[in-house]
Amino acid sequence: GNSVTQMEGPVTLSEEAFLTINCTYTATGYPSLFWYVQYPGEGLQLLLKATKADDKGSNKGFEATYRKETTSFHLEKGSVQVSDSAVYFCALSDPHTGGFKTIFGAGTRLFVKA
Amino acid sequence: EPEVTQTPSHQVTQMGQEVILRCVPISNHLYFYWYRQILGQKVEFLVSFYNNEISEKSEIFDDQFSVERPDGSNFTLKIRSTKLEDSAMYFCASSAREPSTDTQYFGPGTRLTVL
């Protein structure tokens, strides 16, 4: 079945450091891929998405590229801020299996120190 | 910006009791969902709802669970007889189209504590 695997956290970085959070997926079809962010005490917010191979999603300085050949969708940011501290979830939705649900990875907690 | 709202924010109940979690999706959305997140664990899909019927459900969504859209604006999740392991954060979500093609908007969640 479909699944998402992302790197375990927590990830601790200093402000202005480069961020990479790895995400790989398994899907029977050609899924849409997402990154969601969950700030402390809040719900999930869509950060960015990509719906087909080689698409790059970007938002708020974060970006991720849909790589079909490596089944990956790694999240990157060139210079993190303290306000980026949150839990980041990689996710997929596969229209070939109905597409009525989103499958989430386990989440990666990011701490950014001033 | 329109948002999904959920009530209550925190519900405490005794094992075996029934609970109803309420959600108000974004008004022009047609697809509705419930997910749950056990503390410190991944977000798990429970059920999706479209055109007044369940379109997909997970193995977690057994006979103890039901969903309803009673009045065209609310979307509810009922747990008939709560168990300790139902303690989790429950998130409602909605989208204008199916999630593979459209953004799902999530509510802030209801924290359910079963004692």
PDB file of C-alpha atoms in Angstrom:
ATOM      1  CA  GLY A   1       0.000   0.000   0.000  1.00  0.00           C
ATOM      2  CA  ASN A   2       0.903   3.656  -0.089  1.00  0.00           C
ATOM      3  CA  SER A   3       3.213   5.000   2.598  1.00  0.00           C
ATOM      4  CA  VAL A   4       5.457   7.912   3.515  1.00  0.00           C
ATOM      5  CA  THR A   5       8.775   7.703   5.340  1.00  0.00           C
ATOM      6  CA  GLN A   6      10.513  10.759   6.704  1.00  0.00           C
ATOM      7  CA  MET A   7      13.627  11.294   8.715  1.00  0.00           C
ATOM      8  CA  GLU A   8      13.314  10.981  12.452  1.00  0.00           C
ATOM      9  CA  GLY A   9      13.736  14.008  14.617  1.00  0.00           C
ATOM     10  CA  PRO A  10      14.176  16.053  16.465  1.00  0.00           C
ATOM     11  CA  VAL A  11      16.323  18.226  14.253  1.00  0.00           C
ATOM     12  CA  THR A  12      18.050  21.054  16.105  1.00  0.00           C
ATOM     13  CA  LEU A  13      19.592  23.911  14.135  1.00  0.00           C
ATOM     14  CA  SER A  14      20.920  27.364  14.808  1.00  0.00           C
ATOM     15  CA  GLU A  15      19.228  30.340  13.233  1.00  0.00           C
ATOM     16  CA  GLU A  16      20.253  30.907   9.584  1.00  0.00           C
ATOM     17  CA  ALA A  17      21.368  27.296   9.149  1.00  0.00           C
ATOM     18  CA  PHE A  18      20.362  25.234   6.105  1.00  0.00           C
ATOM     19  CA  LEU A  19      17.523  22.779   6.605  1.00  0.00           C
ATOM     20  CA  THR A  20      16.880  19.487   4.878  1.00  0.00           C
ATOM     21  CA  ILE A  21      14.177  17.059   5.989  1.00  0.00           C
ATOM     22  CA  ASN A  22      14.175  13.882   3.940  1.00  0.00           C
ATOM     23  CA  CYS A  23      10.968  12.261   2.731  1.00  0.00           C
ATOM     24  CA  THR A  24      10.446   9.218   0.514  1.00  0.00           C
ATOM     25  CA  TYR A  25       7.214   7.637  -0.538  1.00  0.00           C
ATOM     26  CA  THR A  26       5.710   4.425  -1.854  1.00  0.00           C
ATOM     27  CA  ALA A  27       2.674   4.671  -4.084  1.00  0.00           C
ATOM     28  CA  THR A  28       0.937   2.533  -6.661  1.00  0.00           C
ATOM     29  CA  GLY A  29       0.162   5.458  -8.941  1.00  0.00           C
ATOM     30  CA  TYR A  30       1.339   9.017  -9.348  1.00  0.00           C
ATOM     31  CA  PRO A  31       0.446  10.730  -6.105  1.00  0.00           C
ATOM     32  CA  SER A  32       0.305  14.370  -5.192  1.00  0.00           C
ATOM     33  CA  LEU A  33       2.857  15.198  -2.514  1.00  0.00           C
ATOM     34  CA  PHE A  34       2.578  17.658   0.342  1.00  0.00           C
ATOM     35  CA  TRP A  35       4.423  19.145   3.256  1.00  0.00           C
ATOM     36  CA  TYR A  36       2.302  20.185   6.228  1.00  0.00           C
ATOM     37  CA  VAL A  37       3.499  22.141   9.257  1.00  0.00           C
ATOM     38  CA  GLN A  38       2.109  21.973  12.787  1.00  0.00           C
ATOM     39  CA  TYR A  39       3.078  24.798  15.125  1.00  0.00           C
ATOM     40  CA  PRO A  40       2.825  24.161  18.870  1.00  0.00           C
ATOM     41  CA  GLY A  41      -0.789  23.876  19.994  1.00  0.00           C
ATOM     42  CA  GLU A  42      -2.176  24.345  16.496  1.00  0.00           C
ATOM     43  CA  GLY A  43      -3.628  22.262  13.685  1.00  0.00           C
ATOM     44  CA  LEU A  44      -2.022  21.286  10.408  1.00  0.00           C
ATOM     45  CA  GLN A  45      -1.287  23.875   7.760  1.00  0.00           C
ATOM     46  CA  LEU A  46      -0.385  23.095   4.191  1.00  0.00           C
ATOM     47  CA  LEU A  47       3.127  24.408   3.578  1.00  0.00           C
ATOM     48  CA  LEU A  48       3.621  23.405  -0.055  1.00  0.00           C
ATOM     49  CA  LYS A  49       2.621  20.799  -2.578  1.00  0.00           C
ATOM     50  CA  ALA A  50       3.560  19.280  -5.933  1.00  0.00           C
ATOM     51  CA  THR A  51       1.208  17.300  -8.127  1.00  0.00           C
ATOM     52  CA  LYS A  52       3.494  15.785 -10.768  1.00  0.00           C
ATOM     53  CA  ALA A  53       7.055  14.699 -11.333  1.00  0.00           C
ATOM     54  CA  ASP A  54       9.711  17.454 -11.401  1.00  0.00           C
ATOM     55  CA  ASP A  55       7.273  20.006  -9.976  1.00  0.00           C
ATOM     56  CA  LYS A  56       8.781  22.220  -7.286  1.00  0.00           C
ATOM     57  CA  GLY A  57       6.538  23.410  -4.496  1.00  0.00           C
ATOM     58  CA  SER A  58       7.619  26.501  -2.584  1.00  0.00           C
ATOM     59  CA  ASN A  59       6.296  28.735   0.175  1.00  0.00           C
ATOM     60  CA  LYS A  60       7.783  30.985   2.878  1.00  0.00           C
ATOM     61  CA  GLY A  61      11.331  30.152   1.761  1.00  0.00           C
ATOM     62  CA  PHE A  62      10.719  26.389   1.920  1.00  0.00           C
ATOM     63  CA  GLU A  63      10.863  24.274  -1.199  1.00  0.00           C
ATOM     64  CA  ALA A  64      10.620  20.656  -2.238  1.00  0.00           C
ATOM     65  CA  THR A  65      10.951  18.954  -5.620  1.00  0.00           C
ATOM     66  CA  TYR A  66       8.919  15.913  -6.665  1.00  0.00           C
ATOM     67  CA  ARG A  67      11.497  13.330  -7.757  1.00  0.00           C
ATOM     68  CA  LYS A  68       9.832  10.318  -9.321  1.00  0.00           C
ATOM     69  CA  GLU A  69      13.088   8.509 -10.027  1.00  0.00           C
ATOM     70  CA  THR A  70      14.060   8.493  -6.350  1.00  0.00           C
ATOM     71  CA  THR A  71      10.452   8.620  -5.024  1.00  0.00           C
ATOM     72  CA  SER A  72      11.454  11.540  -2.844  1.00  0.00           C
ATOM     73  CA  PHE A  73      10.129  14.941  -1.822  1.00  0.00           C
ATOM     74  CA  HIS A  74      12.777  16.426   0.486  1.00  0.00           C
ATOM     75  CA  LEU A  75      12.013  19.699   2.236  1.00  0.00           C
ATOM     76  CA  GLU A  76      14.691  22.416   2.189  1.00  0.00           C
ATOM     77  CA  LYS A  77      15.134  25.926   3.436  1.00  0.00           C
ATOM     78  CA  GLY A  78      18.239  28.003   2.980  1.00  0.00           C
ATOM     79  CA  SER A  79      18.131  29.934   6.247  1.00  0.00           C
ATOM     80  CA  VAL A  80      15.865  28.875   9.104  1.00  0.00           C
ATOM     81  CA  GLN A  81      14.411  31.198  11.711  1.00  0.00           C
ATOM     82  CA  VAL A  82      13.365  30.570  15.306  1.00  0.00           C
ATOM     83  CA  SER A  83       9.754  30.937  14.132  1.00  0.00           C
ATOM     84  CA  ASP A  84      10.202  27.859  11.908  1.00  0.00           C
ATOM     85  CA  SER A  85      10.288  25.647  15.000  1.00  0.00           C
ATOM     86  CA  ALA A  86       7.429  23.199  14.454  1.00  0.00           C
ATOM     87  CA  VAL A  87       6.643  19.649  13.401  1.00  0.00           C
ATOM     88  CA  TYR A  88       6.811  19.009   9.657  1.00  0.00           C
ATOM     89  CA  PHE A  89       4.797  16.239   8.020  1.00  0.00           C
ATOM     90  CA  CYS A  90       5.370  14.843   4.561  1.00  0.00           C
ATOM     91  CA  ALA A  91       2.190  13.446   3.013  1.00  0.00           C
ATOM     92  CA  LEU A  92       0.686  12.027  -0.151  1.00  0.00           C
ATOM     93  CA  SER A  93      -2.677  11.594  -1.789  1.00  0.00           C
ATOM     94  CA  ASP A  94      -3.017   9.107  -4.618  1.00  0.00           C
ATOM     95  CA  PRO A  95      -5.828   9.649  -7.154  1.00  0.00           C
ATOM     96  CA  HIS A  96      -5.285   6.131  -8.471  1.00  0.00           C
ATOM     97  CA  THR A  97      -6.453   4.647  -5.192  1.00  0.00           C
ATOM     98  CA  GLY A  98      -9.483   6.883  -4.869  1.00  0.00           C
ATOM     99  CA  GLY A  99      -7.688   9.957  -3.644  1.00  0.00           C
ATOM    100  CA  PHE A 100     -10.105  10.514  -0.772  1.00  0.00           C
ATOM    101  CA  LYS A 101      -7.468  10.504   1.920  1.00  0.00           C
ATOM    102  CA  THR A 102      -4.051  11.890   2.746  1.00  0.00           C
ATOM    103  CA  ILE A 103      -1.385   9.592   4.126  1.00  0.00           C
ATOM    104  CA  PHE A 104       1.072  11.245   6.493  1.00  0.00           C
ATOM    105  CA  GLY A 105       4.601  10.460   7.524  1.00  0.00           C
ATOM    106  CA  ALA A 106       5.522  10.284  11.195  1.00  0.00           C
ATOM    107  CA  GLY A 107       6.526  13.940  11.374  1.00  0.00           C
ATOM    108  CA  THR A 108       9.883  15.583  12.064  1.00  0.00           C
ATOM    109  CA  ARG A 109      10.195  18.043  14.907  1.00  0.00           C
ATOM    110  CA  LEU A 110      12.439  21.024  14.178  1.00  0.00           C
ATOM    111  CA  PHE A 111      13.955  23.188  16.894  1.00  0.00           C
ATOM    112  CA  VAL A 112      15.701  26.378  15.813  1.00  0.00           C
ATOM    113  CA  LYS A 113      17.919  28.092  18.397  1.00  0.00           C
ATOM    114  CA  ALA A 114      18.607  31.824  18.383  1.00  0.00           C
TER     115      ALA A 114
ATOM    116  CA  GLU B   1      -9.510  33.798   5.184  1.00  0.00           C
ATOM    117  CA  PRO B   2     -12.142  31.107   5.714  1.00  0.00           C
ATOM    118  CA  GLU B   3     -11.218  28.421   8.195  1.00  0.00           C
ATOM    119  CA  VAL B   4     -12.391  25.119   9.576  1.00  0.00           C
ATOM    120  CA  THR B   5     -13.562  25.331  13.178  1.00  0.00           C
ATOM    121  CA  GLN B   6     -13.928  22.543  15.725  1.00  0.00           C
ATOM    122  CA  THR B   7     -15.661  22.281  19.074  1.00  0.00           C
ATOM    123  CA  PRO B   8     -14.900  21.583  21.805  1.00  0.00           C
ATOM    124  CA  SER B   9     -11.183  22.199  21.923  1.00  0.00           C
ATOM    125  CA  HIS B  10     -10.824  19.656  24.724  1.00  0.00           C
ATOM    126  CA  GLN B  11     -13.228  16.894  25.743  1.00  0.00           C
ATOM    127  CA  VAL B  12     -12.767  14.676  28.766  1.00  0.00           C
ATOM    128  CA  THR B  13     -14.977  11.604  29.065  1.00  0.00           C
ATOM    129  CA  GLN B  14     -15.255   8.348  30.949  1.00  0.00           C
ATOM    130  CA  MET B  15     -14.563   5.057  29.221  1.00  0.00           C
ATOM    131  CA  GLY B  16     -17.737   3.646  27.692  1.00  0.00           C
ATOM    132  CA  GLN B  17     -19.396   7.026  27.208  1.00  0.00           C
ATOM    133  CA  GLU B  18     -20.467   8.425  23.866  1.00  0.00           C
ATOM    134  CA  VAL B  19     -18.833  11.567  22.519  1.00  0.00           C
ATOM    135  CA  ILE B  20     -19.662  13.785  19.581  1.00  0.00           C
ATOM    136  CA  LEU B  21     -16.963  15.958  18.086  1.00  0.00           C
ATOM    137  CA  ARG B  22     -18.167  18.850  15.986  1.00  0.00           C
ATOM    138  CA  CYS B  23     -16.697  20.588  12.985  1.00  0.00           C
ATOM    139  CA  VAL B  24     -17.799  23.422  10.748  1.00  0.00           C
ATOM    140  CA  PRO B  25     -16.055  23.019   7.384  1.00  0.00           C
ATOM    141  CA  ILE B  26     -15.401  25.857   4.968  1.00  0.00           C
ATOM    142  CA  SER B  27     -18.769  26.782   3.486  1.00  0.00           C
ATOM    143  CA  ASN B  28     -18.304  25.972  -0.212  1.00  0.00           C
ATOM    144  CA  HIS B  29     -16.320  22.781   0.362  1.00  0.00           C
ATOM    145  CA  LEU B  30     -17.744  19.430  -0.665  1.00  0.00           C
ATOM    146  CA  TYR B  31     -15.295  16.898   0.820  1.00  0.00           C
ATOM    147  CA  PHE B  32     -14.951  16.343   4.540  1.00  0.00           C
ATOM    148  CA  TYR B  33     -12.536  14.285   6.593  1.00  0.00           C
ATOM    149  CA  TRP B  34     -11.607  13.187  10.059  1.00  0.00           C
ATOM    150  CA  TYR B  35      -8.064  12.346  11.104  1.00  0.00           C
ATOM    151  CA  ARG B  36      -6.601  11.563  14.472  1.00  0.00           C
ATOM    152  CA  GLN B  37      -3.196  11.963  16.062  1.00  0.00           C
ATOM    153  CA  ILE B  38      -2.318   9.982  19.145  1.00  0.00           C
ATOM    154  CA  LEU B  39       0.113  12.007  21.238  1.00  0.00           C
ATOM    155  CA  GLY B  40       3.550  12.051  19.652  1.00  0.00           C
ATOM    156  CA  GLN B  41       2.523   9.804  16.785  1.00  0.00           C
ATOM    157  CA  LYS B  42       1.628  10.248  13.147  1.00  0.00           C
ATOM    158  CA  VAL B  43      -1.592  11.727  11.810  1.00  0.00           C
ATOM    159  CA  GLU B  44      -3.915   8.880  10.787  1.00  0.00           C
ATOM    160  CA  PHE B  45      -6.798   9.012   8.339  1.00  0.00           C
ATOM    161  CA  LEU B  46     -10.158   7.927   9.735  1.00  0.00           C
ATOM    162  CA  VAL B  47     -12.842   8.705   7.168  1.00  0.00           C
ATOM    163  CA  SER B  48     -13.795  10.862   4.213  1.00  0.00           C
ATOM    164  CA  PHE B  49     -17.306  12.011   3.376  1.00  0.00           C
ATOM    165  CA  TYR B  50     -18.706  13.294   0.111  1.00  0.00           C
ATOM    166  CA  ASN B  51     -22.197  13.722  -1.254  1.00  0.00           C
ATOM    167  CA  ASN B  52     -23.720  12.677   2.073  1.00  0.00           C
ATOM    168  CA  GLU B  53     -21.988   9.354   2.274  1.00  0.00           C
ATOM    169  CA  ILE B  54     -18.693   7.849   3.358  1.00  0.00           C
ATOM    170  CA  SER B  55     -16.310   7.694   0.398  1.00  0.00           C
ATOM    171  CA  GLU B  56     -13.445   5.981   2.174  1.00  0.00           C
ATOM    172  CA  LYS B  57     -12.632   4.787   5.668  1.00  0.00           C
ATOM    173  CA  SER B  58      -9.666   3.242   7.409  1.00  0.00           C
ATOM    174  CA  GLU B  59      -9.520   0.086   9.489  1.00  0.00           C
ATOM    175  CA  ILE B  60      -9.524   2.305  12.583  1.00  0.00           C
ATOM    176  CA  PHE B  61     -13.024   3.509  11.682  1.00  0.00           C
ATOM    177  CA  ASP B  62     -14.961   0.545  13.049  1.00  0.00           C
ATOM    178  CA  ASP B  63     -18.587   0.218  14.139  1.00  0.00           C
ATOM    179  CA  GLN B  64     -17.936   2.414  17.163  1.00  0.00           C
ATOM    180  CA  PHE B  65     -17.449   5.405  14.890  1.00  0.00           C
ATOM    181  CA  SER B  66     -19.973   7.256  12.756  1.00  0.00           C
ATOM    182  CA  VAL B  67     -20.092  10.531  10.878  1.00  0.00           C
ATOM    183  CA  GLU B  68     -22.935  12.792   9.974  1.00  0.00           C
ATOM    184  CA  ARG B  69     -23.625  16.079   8.271  1.00  0.00           C
ATOM    185  CA  PRO B  70     -26.847  16.867  10.064  1.00  0.00           C
ATOM    186  CA  ASP B  71     -27.679  20.324   8.818  1.00  0.00           C
ATOM    187  CA  GLY B  72     -25.580  21.329   5.824  1.00  0.00           C
ATOM    188  CA  SER B  73     -22.997  23.194   7.865  1.00  0.00           C
ATOM    189  CA  ASN B  74     -21.844  20.910  10.686  1.00  0.00           C
ATOM    190  CA  PHE B  75     -19.895  17.697  10.264  1.00  0.00           C
ATOM    191  CA  THR B  76     -19.761  15.432  13.296  1.00  0.00           C
ATOM    192  CA  LEU B  77     -17.785  12.423  14.451  1.00  0.00           C
ATOM    193  CA  LYS B  78     -19.477  10.205  17.013  1.00  0.00           C
ATOM    194  CA  ILE B  79     -17.708   7.588  19.071  1.00  0.00           C
ATOM    195  CA  ARG B  80     -20.377   5.358  20.591  1.00  0.00           C
ATOM    196  CA  SER B  81     -18.508   3.769  23.475  1.00  0.00           C
ATOM    197  CA  THR B  82     -15.128   5.328  24.070  1.00  0.00           C
ATOM    198  CA  LYS B  83     -12.055   3.294  24.948  1.00  0.00           C
ATOM    199  CA  LEU B  84      -8.853   4.461  26.593  1.00  0.00           C
ATOM    200  CA  GLU B  85      -7.042   4.092  23.275  1.00  0.00           C
ATOM    201  CA  ASP B  86      -9.395   6.612  21.645  1.00  0.00           C
ATOM    202  CA  SER B  87      -7.536   9.354  23.529  1.00  0.00           C
ATOM    203  CA  ALA B  88      -6.033  11.498  20.779  1.00  0.00           C
ATOM    204  CA  MET B  89      -6.258  14.799  18.947  1.00  0.00           C
ATOM    205  CA  TYR B  90      -8.994  14.631  16.328  1.00  0.00           C
ATOM    206  CA  PHE B  91      -8.699  16.868  13.299  1.00  0.00           C
ATOM    207  CA  CYS B  92     -11.460  17.735  10.894  1.00  0.00           C
ATOM    208  CA  ALA B  93     -10.595  18.849   7.382  1.00  0.00           C
ATOM    209  CA  SER B  94     -12.406  19.960   4.260  1.00  0.00           C
ATOM    210  CA  SER B  95     -11.606  20.561   0.617  1.00  0.00           C
ATOM    211  CA  ALA B  96     -13.414  21.851  -2.426  1.00  0.00           C
ATOM    212  CA  ARG B  97     -12.306  18.823  -4.446  1.00  0.00           C
ATOM    213  CA  GLU B  98     -10.628  15.513  -3.619  1.00  0.00           C
ATOM    214  CA  PRO B  99      -7.274  15.914  -1.788  1.00  0.00           C
ATOM    215  CA  SER B 100      -5.139  14.605  -4.623  1.00  0.00           C
ATOM    216  CA  THR B 101      -6.115  17.673  -6.636  1.00  0.00           C
ATOM    217  CA  ASP B 102      -6.993  20.274  -4.039  1.00  0.00           C
ATOM    218  CA  THR B 103      -5.828  21.638  -0.723  1.00  0.00           C
ATOM    219  CA  GLN B 104      -7.249  20.192   2.470  1.00  0.00           C
ATOM    220  CA  TYR B 105      -7.851  22.745   5.182  1.00  0.00           C
ATOM    221  CA  PHE B 106      -7.527  21.441   8.714  1.00  0.00           C
ATOM    222  CA  GLY B 107      -9.217  22.630  11.857  1.00  0.00           C
ATOM    223  CA  PRO B 108      -7.329  23.261  15.110  1.00  0.00           C
ATOM    224  CA  GLY B 109      -8.353  19.897  16.536  1.00  0.00           C
ATOM    225  CA  THR B 110     -10.263  18.528  19.503  1.00  0.00           C
ATOM    226  CA  ARG B 111      -8.213  16.845  22.181  1.00  0.00           C
ATOM    227  CA  LEU B 112     -10.154  13.848  23.469  1.00  0.00           C
ATOM    228  CA  THR B 113      -9.118  12.384  26.810  1.00  0.00           C
ATOM    229  CA  VAL B 114     -10.755   9.111  27.850  1.00  0.00           C
ATOM    230  CA  LEU B 115     -10.379   8.237  31.534  1.00  0.00           C
TER     231      LEU B 115
END
